[in-house]
mmCIF file of C-alpha atoms in Angstrom:
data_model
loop_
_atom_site.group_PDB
_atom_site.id
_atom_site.type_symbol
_atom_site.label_atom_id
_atom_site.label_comp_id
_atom_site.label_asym_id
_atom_site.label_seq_id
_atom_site.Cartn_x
_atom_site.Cartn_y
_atom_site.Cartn_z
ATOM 1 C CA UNK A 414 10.182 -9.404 -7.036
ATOM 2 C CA UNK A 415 7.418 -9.302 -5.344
ATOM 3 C CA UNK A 416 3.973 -7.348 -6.894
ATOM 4 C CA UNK A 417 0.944 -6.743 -4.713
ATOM 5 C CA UNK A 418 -2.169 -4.996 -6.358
ATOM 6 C CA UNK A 419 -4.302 -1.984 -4.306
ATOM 7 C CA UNK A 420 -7.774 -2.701 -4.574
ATOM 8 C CA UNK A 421 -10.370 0.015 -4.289
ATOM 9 C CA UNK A 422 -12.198 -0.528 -1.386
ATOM 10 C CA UNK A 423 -14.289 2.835 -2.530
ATOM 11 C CA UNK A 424 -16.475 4.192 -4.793
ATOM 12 C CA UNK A 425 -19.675 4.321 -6.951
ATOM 13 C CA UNK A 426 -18.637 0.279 -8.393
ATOM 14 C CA UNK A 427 -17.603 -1.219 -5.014
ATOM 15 C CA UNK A 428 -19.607 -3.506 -3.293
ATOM 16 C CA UNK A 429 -19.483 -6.744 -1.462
ATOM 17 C CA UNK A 430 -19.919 -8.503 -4.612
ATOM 18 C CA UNK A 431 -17.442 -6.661 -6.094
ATOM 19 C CA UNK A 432 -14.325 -6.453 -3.182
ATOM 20 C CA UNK A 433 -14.578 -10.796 -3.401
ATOM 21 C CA UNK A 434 -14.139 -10.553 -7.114
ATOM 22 C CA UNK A 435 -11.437 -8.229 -6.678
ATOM 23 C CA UNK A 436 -9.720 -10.509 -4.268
ATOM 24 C CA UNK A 437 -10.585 -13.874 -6.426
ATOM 25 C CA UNK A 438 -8.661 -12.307 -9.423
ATOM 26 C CA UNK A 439 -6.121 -10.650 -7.885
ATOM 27 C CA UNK A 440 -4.695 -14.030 -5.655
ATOM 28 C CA UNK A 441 -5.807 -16.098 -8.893
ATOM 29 C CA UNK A 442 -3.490 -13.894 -11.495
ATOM 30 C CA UNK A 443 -0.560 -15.128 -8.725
ATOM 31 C CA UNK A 444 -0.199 -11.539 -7.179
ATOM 32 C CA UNK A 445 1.580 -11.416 -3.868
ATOM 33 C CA UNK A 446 -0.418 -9.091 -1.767
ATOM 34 C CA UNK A 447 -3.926 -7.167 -1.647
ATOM 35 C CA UNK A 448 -3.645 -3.987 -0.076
ATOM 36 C CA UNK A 449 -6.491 -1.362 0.765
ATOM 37 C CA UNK A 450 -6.585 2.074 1.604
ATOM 38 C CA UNK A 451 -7.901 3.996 4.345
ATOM 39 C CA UNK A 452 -10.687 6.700 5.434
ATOM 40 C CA UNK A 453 -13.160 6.726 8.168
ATOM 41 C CA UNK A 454 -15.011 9.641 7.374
ATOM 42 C CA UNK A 455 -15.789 10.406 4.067
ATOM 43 C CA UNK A 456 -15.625 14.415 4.285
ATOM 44 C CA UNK A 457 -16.157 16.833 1.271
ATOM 45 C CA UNK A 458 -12.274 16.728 0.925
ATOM 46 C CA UNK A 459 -12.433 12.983 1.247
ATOM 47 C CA UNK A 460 -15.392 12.337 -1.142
ATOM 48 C CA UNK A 461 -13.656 14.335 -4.332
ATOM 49 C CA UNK A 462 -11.227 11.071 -4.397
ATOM 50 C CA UNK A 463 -12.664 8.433 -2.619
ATOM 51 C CA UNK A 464 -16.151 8.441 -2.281
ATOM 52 C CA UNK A 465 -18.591 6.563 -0.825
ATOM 53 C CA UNK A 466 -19.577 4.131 -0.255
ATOM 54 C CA UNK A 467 -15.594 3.214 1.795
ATOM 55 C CA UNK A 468 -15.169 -0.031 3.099
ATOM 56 C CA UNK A 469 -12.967 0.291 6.736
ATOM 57 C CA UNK A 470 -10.021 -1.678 5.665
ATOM 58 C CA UNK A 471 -9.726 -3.533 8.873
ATOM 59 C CA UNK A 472 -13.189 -5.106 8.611
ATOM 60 C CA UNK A 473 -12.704 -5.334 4.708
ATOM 61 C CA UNK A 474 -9.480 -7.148 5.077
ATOM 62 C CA UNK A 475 -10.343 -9.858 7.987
ATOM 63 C CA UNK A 476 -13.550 -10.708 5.592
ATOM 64 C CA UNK A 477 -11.289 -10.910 2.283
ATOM 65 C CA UNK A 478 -9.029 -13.466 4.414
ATOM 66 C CA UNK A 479 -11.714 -15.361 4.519
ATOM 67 C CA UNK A 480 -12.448 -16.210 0.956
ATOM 68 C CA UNK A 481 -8.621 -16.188 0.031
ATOM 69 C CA UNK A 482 -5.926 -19.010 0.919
ATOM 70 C CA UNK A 483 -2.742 -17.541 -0.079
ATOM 71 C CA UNK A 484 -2.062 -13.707 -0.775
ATOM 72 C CA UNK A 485 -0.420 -11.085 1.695
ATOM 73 C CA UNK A 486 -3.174 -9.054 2.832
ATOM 74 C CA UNK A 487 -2.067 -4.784 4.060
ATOM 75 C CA UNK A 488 -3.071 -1.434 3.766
ATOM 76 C CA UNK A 489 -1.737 1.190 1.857
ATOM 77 C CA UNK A 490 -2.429 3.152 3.798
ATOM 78 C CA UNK A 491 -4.126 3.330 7.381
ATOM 79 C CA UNK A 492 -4.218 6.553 8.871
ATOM 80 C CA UNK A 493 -2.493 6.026 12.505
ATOM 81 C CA UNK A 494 -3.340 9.277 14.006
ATOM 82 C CA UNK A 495 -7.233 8.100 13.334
ATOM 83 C CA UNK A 496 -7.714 5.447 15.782
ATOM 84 C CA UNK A 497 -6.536 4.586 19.486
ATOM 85 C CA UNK A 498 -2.831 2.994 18.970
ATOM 86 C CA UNK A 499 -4.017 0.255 21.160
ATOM 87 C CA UNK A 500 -6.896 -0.504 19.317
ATOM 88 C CA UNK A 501 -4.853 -0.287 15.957
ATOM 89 C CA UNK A 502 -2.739 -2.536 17.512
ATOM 90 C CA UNK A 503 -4.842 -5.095 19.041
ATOM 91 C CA UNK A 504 -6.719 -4.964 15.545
ATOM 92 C CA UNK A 505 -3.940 -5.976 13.873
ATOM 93 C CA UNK A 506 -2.540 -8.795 15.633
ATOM 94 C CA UNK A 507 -5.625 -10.132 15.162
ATOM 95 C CA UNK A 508 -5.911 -9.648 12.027
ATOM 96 C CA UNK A 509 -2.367 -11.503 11.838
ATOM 97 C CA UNK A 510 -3.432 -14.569 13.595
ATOM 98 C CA UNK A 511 -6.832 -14.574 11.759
ATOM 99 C CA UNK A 512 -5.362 -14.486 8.535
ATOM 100 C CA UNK A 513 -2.693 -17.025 8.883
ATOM 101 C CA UNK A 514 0.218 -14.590 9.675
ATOM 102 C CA UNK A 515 -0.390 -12.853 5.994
ATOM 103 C CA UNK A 516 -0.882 -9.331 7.192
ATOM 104 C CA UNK A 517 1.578 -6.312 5.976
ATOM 105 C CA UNK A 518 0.709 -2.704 7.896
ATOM 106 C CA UNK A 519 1.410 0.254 5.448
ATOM 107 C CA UNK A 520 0.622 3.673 7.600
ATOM 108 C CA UNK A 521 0.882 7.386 7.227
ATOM 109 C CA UNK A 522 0.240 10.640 9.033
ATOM 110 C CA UNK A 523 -2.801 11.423 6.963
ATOM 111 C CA UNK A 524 -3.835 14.559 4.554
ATOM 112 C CA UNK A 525 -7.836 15.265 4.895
ATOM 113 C CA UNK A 526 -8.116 18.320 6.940
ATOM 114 C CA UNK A 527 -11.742 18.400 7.109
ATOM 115 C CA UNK A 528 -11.610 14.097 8.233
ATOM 116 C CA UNK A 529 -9.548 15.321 10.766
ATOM 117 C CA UNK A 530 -12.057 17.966 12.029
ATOM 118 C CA UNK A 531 -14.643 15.658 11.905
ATOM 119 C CA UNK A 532 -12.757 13.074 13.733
ATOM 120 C CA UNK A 533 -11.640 15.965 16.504
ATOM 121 C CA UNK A 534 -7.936 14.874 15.958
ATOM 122 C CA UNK A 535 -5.663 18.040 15.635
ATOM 123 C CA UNK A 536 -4.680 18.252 12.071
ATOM 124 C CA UNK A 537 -0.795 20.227 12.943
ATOM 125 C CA UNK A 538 0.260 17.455 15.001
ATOM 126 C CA UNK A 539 -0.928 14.549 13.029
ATOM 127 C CA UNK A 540 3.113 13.706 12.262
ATOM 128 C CA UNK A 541 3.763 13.736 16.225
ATOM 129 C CA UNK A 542 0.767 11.659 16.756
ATOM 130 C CA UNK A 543 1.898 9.238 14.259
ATOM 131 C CA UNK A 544 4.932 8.159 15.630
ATOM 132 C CA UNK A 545 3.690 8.398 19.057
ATOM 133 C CA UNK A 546 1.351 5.931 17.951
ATOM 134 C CA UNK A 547 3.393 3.576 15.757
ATOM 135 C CA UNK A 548 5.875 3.488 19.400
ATOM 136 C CA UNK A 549 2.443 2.388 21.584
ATOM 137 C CA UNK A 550 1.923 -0.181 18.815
ATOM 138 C CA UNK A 551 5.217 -1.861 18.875
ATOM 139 C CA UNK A 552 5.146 -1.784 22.833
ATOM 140 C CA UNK A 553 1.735 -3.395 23.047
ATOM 141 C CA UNK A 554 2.846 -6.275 20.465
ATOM 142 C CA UNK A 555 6.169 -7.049 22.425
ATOM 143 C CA UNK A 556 3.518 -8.470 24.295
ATOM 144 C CA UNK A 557 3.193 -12.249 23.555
ATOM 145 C CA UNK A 558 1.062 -13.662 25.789
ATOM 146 C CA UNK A 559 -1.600 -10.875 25.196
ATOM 147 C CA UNK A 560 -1.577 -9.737 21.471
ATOM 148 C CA UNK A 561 0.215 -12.599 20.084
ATOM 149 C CA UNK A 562 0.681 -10.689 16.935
ATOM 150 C CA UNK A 563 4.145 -12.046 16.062
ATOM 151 C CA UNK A 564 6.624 -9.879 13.747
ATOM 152 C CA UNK A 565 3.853 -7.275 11.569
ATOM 153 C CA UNK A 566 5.834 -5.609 9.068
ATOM 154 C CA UNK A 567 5.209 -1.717 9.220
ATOM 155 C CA UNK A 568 5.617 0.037 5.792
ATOM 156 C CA UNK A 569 5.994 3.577 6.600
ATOM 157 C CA UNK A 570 4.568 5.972 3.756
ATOM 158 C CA UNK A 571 4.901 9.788 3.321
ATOM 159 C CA UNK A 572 7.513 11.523 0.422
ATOM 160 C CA UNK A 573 9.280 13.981 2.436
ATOM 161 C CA UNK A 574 11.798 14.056 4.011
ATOM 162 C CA UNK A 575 10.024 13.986 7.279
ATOM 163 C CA UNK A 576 8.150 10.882 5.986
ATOM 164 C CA UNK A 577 11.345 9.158 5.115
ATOM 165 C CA UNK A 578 12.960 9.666 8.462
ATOM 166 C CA UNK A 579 10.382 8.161 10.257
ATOM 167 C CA UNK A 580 10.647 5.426 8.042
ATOM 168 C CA UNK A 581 14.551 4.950 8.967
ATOM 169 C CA UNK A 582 13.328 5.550 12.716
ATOM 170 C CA UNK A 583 10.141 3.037 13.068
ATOM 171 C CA UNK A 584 9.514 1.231 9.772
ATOM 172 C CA UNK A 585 10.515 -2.007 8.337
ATOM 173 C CA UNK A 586 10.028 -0.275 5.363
ATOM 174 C CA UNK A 587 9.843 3.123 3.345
ATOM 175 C CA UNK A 588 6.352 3.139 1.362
ATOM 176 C CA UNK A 589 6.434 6.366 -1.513
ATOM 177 C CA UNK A 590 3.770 6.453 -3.784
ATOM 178 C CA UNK A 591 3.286 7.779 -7.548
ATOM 179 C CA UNK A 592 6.432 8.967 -8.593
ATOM 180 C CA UNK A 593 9.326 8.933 -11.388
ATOM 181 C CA UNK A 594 11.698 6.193 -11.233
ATOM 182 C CA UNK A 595 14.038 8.835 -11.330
ATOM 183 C CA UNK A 596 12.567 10.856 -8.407
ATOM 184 C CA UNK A 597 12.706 6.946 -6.776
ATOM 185 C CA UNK A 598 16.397 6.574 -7.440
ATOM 186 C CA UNK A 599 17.355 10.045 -5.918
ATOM 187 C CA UNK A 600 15.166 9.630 -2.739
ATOM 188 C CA UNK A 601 16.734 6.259 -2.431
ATOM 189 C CA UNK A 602 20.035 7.847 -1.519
ATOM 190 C CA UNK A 603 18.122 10.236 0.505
ATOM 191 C CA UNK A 604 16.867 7.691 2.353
ATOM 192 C CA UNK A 605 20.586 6.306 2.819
ATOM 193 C CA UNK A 606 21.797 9.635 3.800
ATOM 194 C CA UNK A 607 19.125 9.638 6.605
ATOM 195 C CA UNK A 608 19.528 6.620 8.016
ATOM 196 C CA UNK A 609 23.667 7.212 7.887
ATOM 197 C CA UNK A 610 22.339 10.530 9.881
ATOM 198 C CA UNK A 611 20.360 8.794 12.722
ATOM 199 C CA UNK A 612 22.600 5.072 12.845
ATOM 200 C CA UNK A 613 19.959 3.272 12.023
ATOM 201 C CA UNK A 614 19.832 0.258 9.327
ATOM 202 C CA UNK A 615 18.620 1.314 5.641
ATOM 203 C CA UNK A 616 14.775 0.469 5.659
ATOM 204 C CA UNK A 617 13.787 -1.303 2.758
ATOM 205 C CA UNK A 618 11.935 0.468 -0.092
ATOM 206 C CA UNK A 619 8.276 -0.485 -0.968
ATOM 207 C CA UNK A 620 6.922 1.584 -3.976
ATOM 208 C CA UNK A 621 3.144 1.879 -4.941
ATOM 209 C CA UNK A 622 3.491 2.593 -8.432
ATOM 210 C CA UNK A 623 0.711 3.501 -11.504
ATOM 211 C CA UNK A 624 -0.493 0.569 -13.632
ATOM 212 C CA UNK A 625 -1.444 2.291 -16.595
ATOM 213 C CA UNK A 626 -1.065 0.324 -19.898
ATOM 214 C CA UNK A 627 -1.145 2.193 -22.882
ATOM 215 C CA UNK A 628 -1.042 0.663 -26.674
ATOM 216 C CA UNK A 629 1.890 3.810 -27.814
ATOM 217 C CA UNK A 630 4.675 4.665 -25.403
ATOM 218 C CA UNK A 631 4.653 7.881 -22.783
ATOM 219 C CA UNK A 632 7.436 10.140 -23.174
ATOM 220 C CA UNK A 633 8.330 12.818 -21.079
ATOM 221 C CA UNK A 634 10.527 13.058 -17.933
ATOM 222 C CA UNK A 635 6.900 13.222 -15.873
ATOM 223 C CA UNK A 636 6.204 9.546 -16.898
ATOM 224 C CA UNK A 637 4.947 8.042 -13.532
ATOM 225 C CA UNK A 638 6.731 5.046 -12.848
ATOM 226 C CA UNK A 639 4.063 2.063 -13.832
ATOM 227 C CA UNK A 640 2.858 3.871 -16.728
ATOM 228 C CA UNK A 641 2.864 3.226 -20.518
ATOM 229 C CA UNK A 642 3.118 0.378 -22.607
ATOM 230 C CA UNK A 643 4.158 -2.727 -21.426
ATOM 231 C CA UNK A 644 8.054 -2.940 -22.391
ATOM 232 C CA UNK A 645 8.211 0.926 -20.079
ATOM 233 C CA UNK A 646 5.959 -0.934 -17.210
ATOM 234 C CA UNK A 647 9.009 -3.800 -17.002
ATOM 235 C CA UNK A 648 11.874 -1.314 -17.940
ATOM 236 C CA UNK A 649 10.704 0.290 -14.633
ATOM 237 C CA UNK A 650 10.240 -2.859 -12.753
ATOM 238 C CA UNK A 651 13.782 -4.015 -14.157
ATOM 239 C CA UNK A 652 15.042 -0.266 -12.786
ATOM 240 C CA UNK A 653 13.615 -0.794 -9.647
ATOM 241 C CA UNK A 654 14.924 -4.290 -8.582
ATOM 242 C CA UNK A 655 18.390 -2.563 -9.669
ATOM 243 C CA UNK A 656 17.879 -0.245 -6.631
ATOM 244 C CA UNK A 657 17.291 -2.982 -4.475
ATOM 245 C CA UNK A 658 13.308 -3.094 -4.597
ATOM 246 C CA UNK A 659 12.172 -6.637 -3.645
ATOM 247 C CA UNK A 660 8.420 -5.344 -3.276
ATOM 248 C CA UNK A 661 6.392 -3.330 -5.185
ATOM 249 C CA UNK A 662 2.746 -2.397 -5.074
ATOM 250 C CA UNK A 663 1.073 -1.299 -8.618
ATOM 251 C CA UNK A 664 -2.251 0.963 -8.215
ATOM 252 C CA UNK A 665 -4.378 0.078 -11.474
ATOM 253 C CA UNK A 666 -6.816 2.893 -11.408
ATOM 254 C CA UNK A 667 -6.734 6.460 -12.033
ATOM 255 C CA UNK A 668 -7.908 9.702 -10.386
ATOM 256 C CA UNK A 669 -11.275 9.020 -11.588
ATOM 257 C CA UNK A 670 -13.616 7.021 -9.361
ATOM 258 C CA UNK A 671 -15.972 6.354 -11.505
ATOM 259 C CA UNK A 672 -13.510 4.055 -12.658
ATOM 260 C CA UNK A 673 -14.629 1.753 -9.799
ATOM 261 C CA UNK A 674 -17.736 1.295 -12.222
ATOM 262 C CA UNK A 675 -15.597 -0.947 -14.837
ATOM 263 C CA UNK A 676 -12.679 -2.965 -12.540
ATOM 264 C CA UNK A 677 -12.502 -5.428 -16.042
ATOM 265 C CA UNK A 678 -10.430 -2.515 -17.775
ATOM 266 C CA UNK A 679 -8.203 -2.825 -14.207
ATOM 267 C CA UNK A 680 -8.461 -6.197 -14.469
ATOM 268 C CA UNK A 681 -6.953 -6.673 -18.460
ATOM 269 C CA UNK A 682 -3.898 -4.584 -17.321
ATOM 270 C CA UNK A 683 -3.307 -6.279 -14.027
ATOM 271 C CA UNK A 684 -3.662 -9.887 -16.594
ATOM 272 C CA UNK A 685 -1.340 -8.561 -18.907
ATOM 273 C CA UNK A 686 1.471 -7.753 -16.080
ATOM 274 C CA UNK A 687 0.644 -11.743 -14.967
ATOM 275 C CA UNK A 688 1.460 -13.073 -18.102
ATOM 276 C CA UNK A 689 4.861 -11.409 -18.442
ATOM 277 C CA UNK A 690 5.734 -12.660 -15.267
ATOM 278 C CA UNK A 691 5.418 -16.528 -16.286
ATOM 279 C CA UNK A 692 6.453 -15.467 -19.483
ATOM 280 C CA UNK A 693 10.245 -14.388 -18.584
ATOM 281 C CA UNK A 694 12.108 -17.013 -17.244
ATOM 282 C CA UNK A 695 15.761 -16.023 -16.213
ATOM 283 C CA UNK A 696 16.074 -16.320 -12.579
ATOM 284 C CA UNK A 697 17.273 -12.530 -11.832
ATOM 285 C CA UNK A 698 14.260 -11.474 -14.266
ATOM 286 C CA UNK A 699 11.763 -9.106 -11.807
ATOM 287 C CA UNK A 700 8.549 -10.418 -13.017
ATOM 288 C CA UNK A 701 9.645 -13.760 -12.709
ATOM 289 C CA UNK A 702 6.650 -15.473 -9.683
ATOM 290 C CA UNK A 703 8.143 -17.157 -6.815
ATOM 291 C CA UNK A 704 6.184 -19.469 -4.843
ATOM 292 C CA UNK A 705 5.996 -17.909 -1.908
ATOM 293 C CA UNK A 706 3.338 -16.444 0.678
ATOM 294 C CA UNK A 707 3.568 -12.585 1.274
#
């Protein structure tokens, strides 16, 4: 299994400084991918989770592939409806060649009413625009002699049901984020059920997940999947490579962004979850690090 980390590229504690160190530690624990998020105005709405200062994750990613050799770099996840689809798209194949072919392209429809205001985008028809959008992208890269961009691997996010059909329809993958296993094992056939609907193949499934280590186990059937000590953090990962989960991306901060402020308490979970990977050693084990480029 595959484990990529979501870095904050926001907040009070992040700074140049800061996003390398992130980057340094995440490749050097033997992590698979780096992923970002995405803003480009930071709003009232915006600012009560991700405040300033926000690092654009296209500029904050080709940088980051600069002083890394090895890890998957994505975002989790750019706002489509936010930016011209050609520019998105001639952004991203560069990105791909830049970076040595590393790049993964998680994208949703986007929630901030008041960044969509501000941006003059029409909040109501932000799914529309979407996958308009993600159908200009694929277009523009079919072109090889111009964008060059090679096979980018689109993780569609969104829980609905509306999110999870356009997965089937235009993603590689289906990207959810913070939820039960259990709520991950139901949508799973959901997900089936759709794509049996519109006779398309079975995306695959991509969860971001908590990272929350905790010295006494959670209990409760609202246990986020990612989240307690670290026997439940592999029982989940364990659960989720039963479903057929090859990737997974673990968030290790909370709501709080303040947390930015301390990334070494981020940084001691993300080392434990290392260590149990070279720790367990049967082949089918889902912490068990492959040597292989994202």
């Amino acid at each position: 299994m595959r484990i990529g980390v979501n870095v904050p590229n926001f907040g009070p504690g992040t700074d140049p400084a800061t996003l390398r160190r992130w980057a340094r530690t995440v490749e050097g624990l033997g992590f698979d991918l780096l992923m970002v998020s995405d803003h480009v105005v930071v709003t009232p709405d915006v600012a009560e989770q991700y405040p300033a200062p926000f690092y654009e994750p296209f500029t904050t990613l080709s940088w980051l592939a600069g002083v890394t050799d090895r890890i998957g770099l994505g975002t989790t996840v750019l706002i489509v409806p936010y930016r011209h689809p050609l520019l998105v798209a001639r952004m991203a194949a560069n990105l791909q060649r830049l970076s040595g072919g590393r790049l993964v392209l998680g994208v949703g429809v986007g929630w901030a009413r008041q960044e969509f205001a501000a941006l003059g985008v029409p909040f109501e028809r932000r799914g529309r625009l979407t996958e308009e959008h993600l159908l200009a992208m694929r277009a523009a890269w079919e072109d090889e002699d111009d964008y060059r961009a090679g096979h980018i691997p689109l993780w569609v996010g969104g829980n609905s049901d509306a999110g999870i059909r356009r997965a089937v329809r235009l993603g590689d993958a289906w990207h959810p984020l913070r939820r039960t296993v259990p709520w991950l094992r139901e949508a799973a056939g959901r997900m089936e059920a759709a794509a049996a609907e519109l006779g398309r193949p079975v995306p695959a499934m991509v969860p971001r997940v908590r990272l929350r280590l905790t010295a006494a186990p959670i209990t409760g059937p609202d246990r986020l999947a990612g989240e307690g000590t670290l026997d439940q953090v592999l029982g989940d990962l364990e659960e989720l490579r039963l479903l057929g989960v090859d990737t997974v991306v673990v968030d290790p901060f909370g709501e709080d962004p303040r947390e930015t402020l301390h990334p070494e308490v981020a940084w001691r979970d993300l080392a434990a979850l290392a260590a149990a990977r070279t720790t367990h050693s049967h082949p089918s084990d889902p912490l068990v690090r492959t040597e292989k480029t994202a």
